[in-house]
CSV table of C-alpha atoms and ligand atoms in Angstrom, one decimal:
chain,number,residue,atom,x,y,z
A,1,UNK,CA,-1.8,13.5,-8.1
A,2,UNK,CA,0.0,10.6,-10.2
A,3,UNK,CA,-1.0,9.9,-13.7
A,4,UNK,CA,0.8,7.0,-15.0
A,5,UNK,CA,1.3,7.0,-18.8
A,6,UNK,CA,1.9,3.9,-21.2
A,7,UNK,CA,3.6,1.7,-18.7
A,8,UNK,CA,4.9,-1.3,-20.2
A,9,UNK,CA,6.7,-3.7,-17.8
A,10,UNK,CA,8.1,-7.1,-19.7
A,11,UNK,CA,9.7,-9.9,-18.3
A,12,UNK,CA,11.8,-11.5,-21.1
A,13,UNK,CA,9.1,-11.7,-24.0
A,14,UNK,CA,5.9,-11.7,-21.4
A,15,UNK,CA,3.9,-8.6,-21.1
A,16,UNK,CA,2.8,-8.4,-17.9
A,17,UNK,CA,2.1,-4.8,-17.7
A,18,UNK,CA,0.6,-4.2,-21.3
A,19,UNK,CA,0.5,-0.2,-21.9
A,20,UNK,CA,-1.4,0.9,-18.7
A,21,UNK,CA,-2.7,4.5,-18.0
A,22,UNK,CA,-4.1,5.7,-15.3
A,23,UNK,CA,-4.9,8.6,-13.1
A,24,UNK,CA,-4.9,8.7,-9.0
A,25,UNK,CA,-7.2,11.9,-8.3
A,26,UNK,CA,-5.6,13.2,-4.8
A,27,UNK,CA,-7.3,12.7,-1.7
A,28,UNK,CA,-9.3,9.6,-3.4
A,29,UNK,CA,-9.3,6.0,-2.2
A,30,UNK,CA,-8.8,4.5,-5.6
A,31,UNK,CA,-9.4,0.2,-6.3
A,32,UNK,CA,-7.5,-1.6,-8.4
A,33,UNK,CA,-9.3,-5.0,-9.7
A,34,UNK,CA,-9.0,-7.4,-11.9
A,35,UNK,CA,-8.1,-11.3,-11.7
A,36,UNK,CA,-5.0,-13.2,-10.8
A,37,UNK,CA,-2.1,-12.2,-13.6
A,38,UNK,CA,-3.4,-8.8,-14.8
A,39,UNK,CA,-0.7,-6.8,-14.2
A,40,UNK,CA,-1.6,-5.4,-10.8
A,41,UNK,CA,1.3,-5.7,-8.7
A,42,UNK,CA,3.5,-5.0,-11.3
A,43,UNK,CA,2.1,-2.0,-12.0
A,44,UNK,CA,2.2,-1.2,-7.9
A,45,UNK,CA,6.0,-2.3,-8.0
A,46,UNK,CA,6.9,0.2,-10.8
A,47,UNK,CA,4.7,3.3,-9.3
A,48,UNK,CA,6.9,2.7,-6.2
A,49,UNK,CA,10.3,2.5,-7.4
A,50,UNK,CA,10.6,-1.4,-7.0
A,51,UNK,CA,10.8,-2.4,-10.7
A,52,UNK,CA,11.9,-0.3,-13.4
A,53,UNK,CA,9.4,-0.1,-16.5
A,54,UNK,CA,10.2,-1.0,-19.7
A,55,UNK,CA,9.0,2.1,-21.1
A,56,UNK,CA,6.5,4.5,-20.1
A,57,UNK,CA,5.9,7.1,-17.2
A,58,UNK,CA,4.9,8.0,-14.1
A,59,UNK,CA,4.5,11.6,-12.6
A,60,UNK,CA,3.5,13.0,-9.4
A,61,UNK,CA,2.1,16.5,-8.6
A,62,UNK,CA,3.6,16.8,-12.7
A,63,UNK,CA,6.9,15.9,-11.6
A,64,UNK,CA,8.1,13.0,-13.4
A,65,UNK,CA,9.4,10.3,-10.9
A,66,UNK,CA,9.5,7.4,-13.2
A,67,UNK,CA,12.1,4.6,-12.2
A,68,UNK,CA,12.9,7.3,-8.6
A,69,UNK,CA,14.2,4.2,-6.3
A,70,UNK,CA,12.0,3.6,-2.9
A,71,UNK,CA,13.6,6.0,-0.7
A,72,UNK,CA,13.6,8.8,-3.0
A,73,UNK,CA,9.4,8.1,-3.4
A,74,UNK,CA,9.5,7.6,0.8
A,75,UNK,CA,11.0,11.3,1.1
A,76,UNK,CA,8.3,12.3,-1.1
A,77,UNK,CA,5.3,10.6,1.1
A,78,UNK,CA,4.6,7.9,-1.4
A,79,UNK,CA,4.4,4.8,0.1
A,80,UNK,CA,4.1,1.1,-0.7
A,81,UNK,CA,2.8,-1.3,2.3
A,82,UNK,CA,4.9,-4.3,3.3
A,83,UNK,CA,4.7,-7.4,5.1
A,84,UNK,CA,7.0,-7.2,8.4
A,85,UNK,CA,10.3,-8.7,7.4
A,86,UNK,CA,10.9,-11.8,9.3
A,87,UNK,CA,13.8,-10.0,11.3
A,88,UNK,CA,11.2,-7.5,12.9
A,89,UNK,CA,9.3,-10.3,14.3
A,90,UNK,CA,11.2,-10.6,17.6
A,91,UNK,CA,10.5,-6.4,18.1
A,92,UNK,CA,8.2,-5.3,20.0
A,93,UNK,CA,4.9,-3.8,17.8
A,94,UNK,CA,6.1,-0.3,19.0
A,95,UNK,CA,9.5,-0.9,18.1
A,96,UNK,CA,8.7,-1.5,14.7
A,97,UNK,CA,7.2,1.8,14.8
A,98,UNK,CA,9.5,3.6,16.0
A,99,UNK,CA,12.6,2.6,13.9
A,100,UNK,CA,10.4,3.7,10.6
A,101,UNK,CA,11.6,7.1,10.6
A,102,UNK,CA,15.5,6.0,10.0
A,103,UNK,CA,15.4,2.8,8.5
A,104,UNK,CA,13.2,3.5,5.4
A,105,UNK,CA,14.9,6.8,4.7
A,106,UNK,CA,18.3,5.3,2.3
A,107,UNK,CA,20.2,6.4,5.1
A,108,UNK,CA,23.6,4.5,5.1
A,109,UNK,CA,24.9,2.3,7.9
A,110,UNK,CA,27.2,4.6,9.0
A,111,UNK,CA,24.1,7.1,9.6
A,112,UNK,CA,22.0,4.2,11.3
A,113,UNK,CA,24.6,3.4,13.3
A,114,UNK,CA,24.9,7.2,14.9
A,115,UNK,CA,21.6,7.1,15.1
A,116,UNK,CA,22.0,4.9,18.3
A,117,UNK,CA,23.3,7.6,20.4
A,118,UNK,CA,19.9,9.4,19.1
A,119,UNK,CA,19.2,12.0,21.8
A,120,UNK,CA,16.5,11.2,24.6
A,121,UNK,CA,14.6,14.0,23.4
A,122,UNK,CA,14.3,12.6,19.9
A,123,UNK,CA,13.1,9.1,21.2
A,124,UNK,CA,10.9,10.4,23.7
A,125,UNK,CA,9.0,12.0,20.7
A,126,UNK,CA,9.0,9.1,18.6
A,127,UNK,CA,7.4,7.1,21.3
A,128,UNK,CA,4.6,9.4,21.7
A,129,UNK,CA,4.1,9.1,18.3
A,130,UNK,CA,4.2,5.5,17.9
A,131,UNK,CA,1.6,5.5,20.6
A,132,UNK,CA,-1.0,7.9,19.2
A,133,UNK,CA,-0.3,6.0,16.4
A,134,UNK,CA,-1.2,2.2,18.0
A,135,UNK,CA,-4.1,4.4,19.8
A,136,UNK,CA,-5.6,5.3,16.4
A,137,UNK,CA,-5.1,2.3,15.0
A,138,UNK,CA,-6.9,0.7,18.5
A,139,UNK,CA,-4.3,-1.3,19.3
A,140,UNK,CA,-2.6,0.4,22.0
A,141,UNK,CA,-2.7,-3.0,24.1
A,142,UNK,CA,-0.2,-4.9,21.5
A,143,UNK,CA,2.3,-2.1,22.6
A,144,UNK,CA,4.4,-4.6,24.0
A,145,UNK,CA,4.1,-7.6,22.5
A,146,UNK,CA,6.6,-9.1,20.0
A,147,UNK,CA,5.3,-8.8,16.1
A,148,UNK,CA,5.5,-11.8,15.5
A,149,UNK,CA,2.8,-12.7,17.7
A,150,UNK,CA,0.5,-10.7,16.0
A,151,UNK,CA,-2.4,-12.2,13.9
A,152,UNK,CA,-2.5,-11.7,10.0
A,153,UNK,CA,-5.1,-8.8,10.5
A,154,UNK,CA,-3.1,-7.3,13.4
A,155,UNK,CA,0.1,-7.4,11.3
A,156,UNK,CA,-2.1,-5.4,8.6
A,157,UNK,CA,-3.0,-2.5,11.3
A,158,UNK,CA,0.9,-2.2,12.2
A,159,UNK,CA,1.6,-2.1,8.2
A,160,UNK,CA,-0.5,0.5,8.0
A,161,UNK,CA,0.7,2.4,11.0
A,162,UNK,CA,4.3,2.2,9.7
A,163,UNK,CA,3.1,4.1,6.9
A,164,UNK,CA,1.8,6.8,9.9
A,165,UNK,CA,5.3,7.3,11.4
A,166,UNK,CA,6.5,9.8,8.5
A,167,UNK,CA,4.3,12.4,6.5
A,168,UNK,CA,2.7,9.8,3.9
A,169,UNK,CA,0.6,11.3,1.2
A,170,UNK,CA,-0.3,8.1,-0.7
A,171,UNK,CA,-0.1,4.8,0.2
A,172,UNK,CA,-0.4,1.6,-2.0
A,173,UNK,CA,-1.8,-1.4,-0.1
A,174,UNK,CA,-1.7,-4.6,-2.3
A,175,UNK,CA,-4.5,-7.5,-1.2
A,176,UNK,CA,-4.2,-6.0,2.6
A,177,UNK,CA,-6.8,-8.5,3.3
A,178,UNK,CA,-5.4,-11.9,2.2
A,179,UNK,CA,-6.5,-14.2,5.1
A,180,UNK,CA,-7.6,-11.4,7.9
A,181,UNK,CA,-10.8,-12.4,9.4
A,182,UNK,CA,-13.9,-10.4,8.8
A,183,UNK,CA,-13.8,-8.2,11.9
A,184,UNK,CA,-10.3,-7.1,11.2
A,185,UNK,CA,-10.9,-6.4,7.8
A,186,UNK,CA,-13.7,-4.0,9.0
A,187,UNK,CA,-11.3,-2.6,11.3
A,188,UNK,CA,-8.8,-1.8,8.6
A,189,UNK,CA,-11.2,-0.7,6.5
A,190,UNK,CA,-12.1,2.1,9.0
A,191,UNK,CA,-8.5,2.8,9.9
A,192,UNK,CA,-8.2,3.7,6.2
A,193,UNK,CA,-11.1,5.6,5.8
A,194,UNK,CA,-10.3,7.6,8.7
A,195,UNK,CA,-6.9,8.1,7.2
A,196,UNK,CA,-8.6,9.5,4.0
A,197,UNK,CA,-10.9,11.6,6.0
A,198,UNK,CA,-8.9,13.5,8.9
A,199,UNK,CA,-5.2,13.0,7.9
A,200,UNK,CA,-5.7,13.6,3.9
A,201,UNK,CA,-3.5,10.7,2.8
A,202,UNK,CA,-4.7,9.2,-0.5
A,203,UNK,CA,-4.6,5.5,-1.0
A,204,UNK,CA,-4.7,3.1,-4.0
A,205,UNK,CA,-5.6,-0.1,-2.9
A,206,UNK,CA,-5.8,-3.9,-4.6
A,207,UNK,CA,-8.1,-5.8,-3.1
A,208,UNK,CA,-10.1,-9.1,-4.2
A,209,UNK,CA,-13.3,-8.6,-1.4
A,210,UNK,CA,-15.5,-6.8,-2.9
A,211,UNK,CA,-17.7,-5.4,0.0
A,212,UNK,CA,-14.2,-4.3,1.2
A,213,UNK,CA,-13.8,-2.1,-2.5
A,214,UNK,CA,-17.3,-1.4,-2.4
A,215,UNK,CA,-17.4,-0.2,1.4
A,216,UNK,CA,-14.0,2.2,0.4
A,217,UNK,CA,-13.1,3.0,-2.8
A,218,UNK,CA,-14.4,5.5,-5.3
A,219,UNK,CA,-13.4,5.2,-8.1
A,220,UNK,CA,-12.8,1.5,-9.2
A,221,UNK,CA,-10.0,1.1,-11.9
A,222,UNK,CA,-10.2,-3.2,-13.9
A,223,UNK,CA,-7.4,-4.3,-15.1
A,224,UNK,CA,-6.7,-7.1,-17.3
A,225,UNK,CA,-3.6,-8.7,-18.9
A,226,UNK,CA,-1.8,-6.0,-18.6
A,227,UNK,CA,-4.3,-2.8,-19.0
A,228,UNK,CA,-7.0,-1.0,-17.6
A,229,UNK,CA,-10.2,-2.3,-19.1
A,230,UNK,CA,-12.5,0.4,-17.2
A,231,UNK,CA,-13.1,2.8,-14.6
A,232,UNK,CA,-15.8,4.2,-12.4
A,233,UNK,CA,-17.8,3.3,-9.4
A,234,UNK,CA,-17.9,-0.8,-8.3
A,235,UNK,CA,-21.6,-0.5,-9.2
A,236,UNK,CA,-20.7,1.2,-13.5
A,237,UNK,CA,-17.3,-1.9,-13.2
A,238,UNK,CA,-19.9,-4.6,-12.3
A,239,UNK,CA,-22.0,-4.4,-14.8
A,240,UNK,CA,-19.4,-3.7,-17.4
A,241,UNK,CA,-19.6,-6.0,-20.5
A,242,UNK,CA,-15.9,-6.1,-20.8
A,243,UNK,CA,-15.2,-6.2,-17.5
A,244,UNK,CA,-17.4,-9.6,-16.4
A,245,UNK,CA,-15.6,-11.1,-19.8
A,246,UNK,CA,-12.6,-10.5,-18.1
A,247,UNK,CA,-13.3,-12.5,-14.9
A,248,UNK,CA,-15.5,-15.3,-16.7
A,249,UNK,CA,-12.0,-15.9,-19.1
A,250,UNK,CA,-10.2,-17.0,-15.9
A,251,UNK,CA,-12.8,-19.7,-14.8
A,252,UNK,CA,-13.6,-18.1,-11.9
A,253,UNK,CA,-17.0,-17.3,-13.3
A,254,UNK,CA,-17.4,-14.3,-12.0
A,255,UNK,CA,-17.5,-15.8,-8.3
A,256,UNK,CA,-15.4,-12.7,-7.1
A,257,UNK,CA,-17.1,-10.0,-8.8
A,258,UNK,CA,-20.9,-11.7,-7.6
A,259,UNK,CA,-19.4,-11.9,-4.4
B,301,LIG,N1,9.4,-11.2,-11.9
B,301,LIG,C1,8.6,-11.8,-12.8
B,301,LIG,N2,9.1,-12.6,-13.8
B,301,LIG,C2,8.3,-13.1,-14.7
B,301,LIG,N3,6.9,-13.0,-14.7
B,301,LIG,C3,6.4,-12.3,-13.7
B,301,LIG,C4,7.1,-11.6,-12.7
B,301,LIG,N4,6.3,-11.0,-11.9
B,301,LIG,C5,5.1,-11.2,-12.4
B,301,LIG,N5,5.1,-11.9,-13.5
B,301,LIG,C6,3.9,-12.4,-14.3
B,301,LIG,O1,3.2,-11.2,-14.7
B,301,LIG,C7,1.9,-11.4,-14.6
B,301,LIG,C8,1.2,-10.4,-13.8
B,301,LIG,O2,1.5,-10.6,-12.4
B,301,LIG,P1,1.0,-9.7,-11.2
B,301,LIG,O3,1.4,-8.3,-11.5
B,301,LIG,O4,1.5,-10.3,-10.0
B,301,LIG,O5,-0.6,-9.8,-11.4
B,301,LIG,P2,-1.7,-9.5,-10.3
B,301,LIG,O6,-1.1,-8.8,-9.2
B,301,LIG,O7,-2.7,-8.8,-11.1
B,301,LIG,O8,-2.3,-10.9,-9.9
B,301,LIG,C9,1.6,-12.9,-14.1
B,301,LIG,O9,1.4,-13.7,-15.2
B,301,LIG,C10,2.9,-13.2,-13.4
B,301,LIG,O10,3.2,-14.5,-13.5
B,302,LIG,MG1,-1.0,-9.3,-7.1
């Protein structure tokens, strides 16, 4: 589905993304590993449009979409997970849903502002999809409450059901569970798998907890400074010589990986 060729990302003379290829196998959940400065959110932030490479290329379906800004990659269902800007916080969680649609399209102003005289019809639609969407996610009961009086793990869920509101074929989550409690994590890690399972959508997901890469992904992709080091399932990229080299080089002796 995308195959990402020789990507090179600098930042003055640093190499953070080193010559990185790779191959996202549609309808996969793919892993991305590796420790702290490897490249990986770089390499997320050029896939979707937020940073242009320094050389190299990325193509989707064989269509070459290297450097396409957000909106363009949003039309095309490939999608890159966000936290919910501060100025969504005072919206209600289905509120945030239901502005998706418009707001992440590149629409202008001028468009967002006629979209206020939207016709009933149209918002009476995209509230009964924000609401299958908060029932899937099981969290019809924070309908109403404001987002930002959500919990980290509850702000993942809505994340993630943002990314339900339009037709999303792949989705990039980066470290989705950075300080969610355990049950939440689970929760999330469902909600994706069910995502995979009964809606198609393809994910490629960076992610530290290993029982949560373990419990999802298939296959697991190590990068280090700057490159993919190896590829295959969490069991092949555990007990891969150059991969446990990797880890042990940043002092955290291989805590993560054991973990
Ligand atoms: N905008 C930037 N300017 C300079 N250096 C950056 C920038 N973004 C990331 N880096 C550096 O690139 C390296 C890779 O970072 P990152 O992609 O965030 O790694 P990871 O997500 O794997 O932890 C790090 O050493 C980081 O400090
Ligand atoms: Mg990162």
């Amino acid at each position: 589905m995308i195959v990402v060729d020789d990507i090179h990302k600098h930042f003055g003379g640093f190499h953070a993304v080193d010559g990185a290829s790779l191959t996202i196998r549609e309808g996969s959940i793919t892993g991305l590993i590796g420790p702290n400065g490897a490249g990986k959110t770089t390499l997320f932030n050029v896939i979707a449009g937020l940073l242009p490479p320094t050389s190299g290329r990325v193509t989707m379906h064989g269509e070459d979409i290297t450097g396409l800004p957000p909106h363009a990659l949003f039309h095309k269902g490939l999608l890159r997970t966000f936290q919910i800007a501060h100025e969504f916080h005072s919206m209600t969680v289905r509120e945030n849903l239901m502005m998706v649609p418009g707001n992440q399209s590149g629409e202008t102003l001028w468009n967002a502002w006629f979209r206020r005289g939207m016709i009933a019809s149209e918002e009476v639609a995209l509230r009964r999809k924000s609401d299958e969407v908060l029932d899937f996610l099981t969290i019809a009961h924070l309908a109403d409450e404001k987002a930002g009086n959500l919990s980290g793990g509850q702000k993942k869920l809505l994340e993630l059901g943002r990314t339900m509101m339009v037709d999303a074929r792949i989705v990039f989550l980066d470290e989705v569970g950075a300080g969610v409690n355990r049950t939440l994590l689970m929760t999330i890690a469902d909600a994706i798998l069910r995502l995979n399972r009964e809606r198609g959508y393809t994910f490629v997901v960076i992610e530290h907890d290993m029982d949560f890469i373990g419990k999802l992904c298939d296959p697991v992709i190590c990068m280090a400074e700057g490159r993919v080091l190896a590829e295959g399932t969490l069991e092949e990229i555990k007990a891969n010589e150059q991969v446990i080299e990797a880890y042990l080089g940043t002092g955290l002796k291989n805590k993560e990986l054991a973990g």
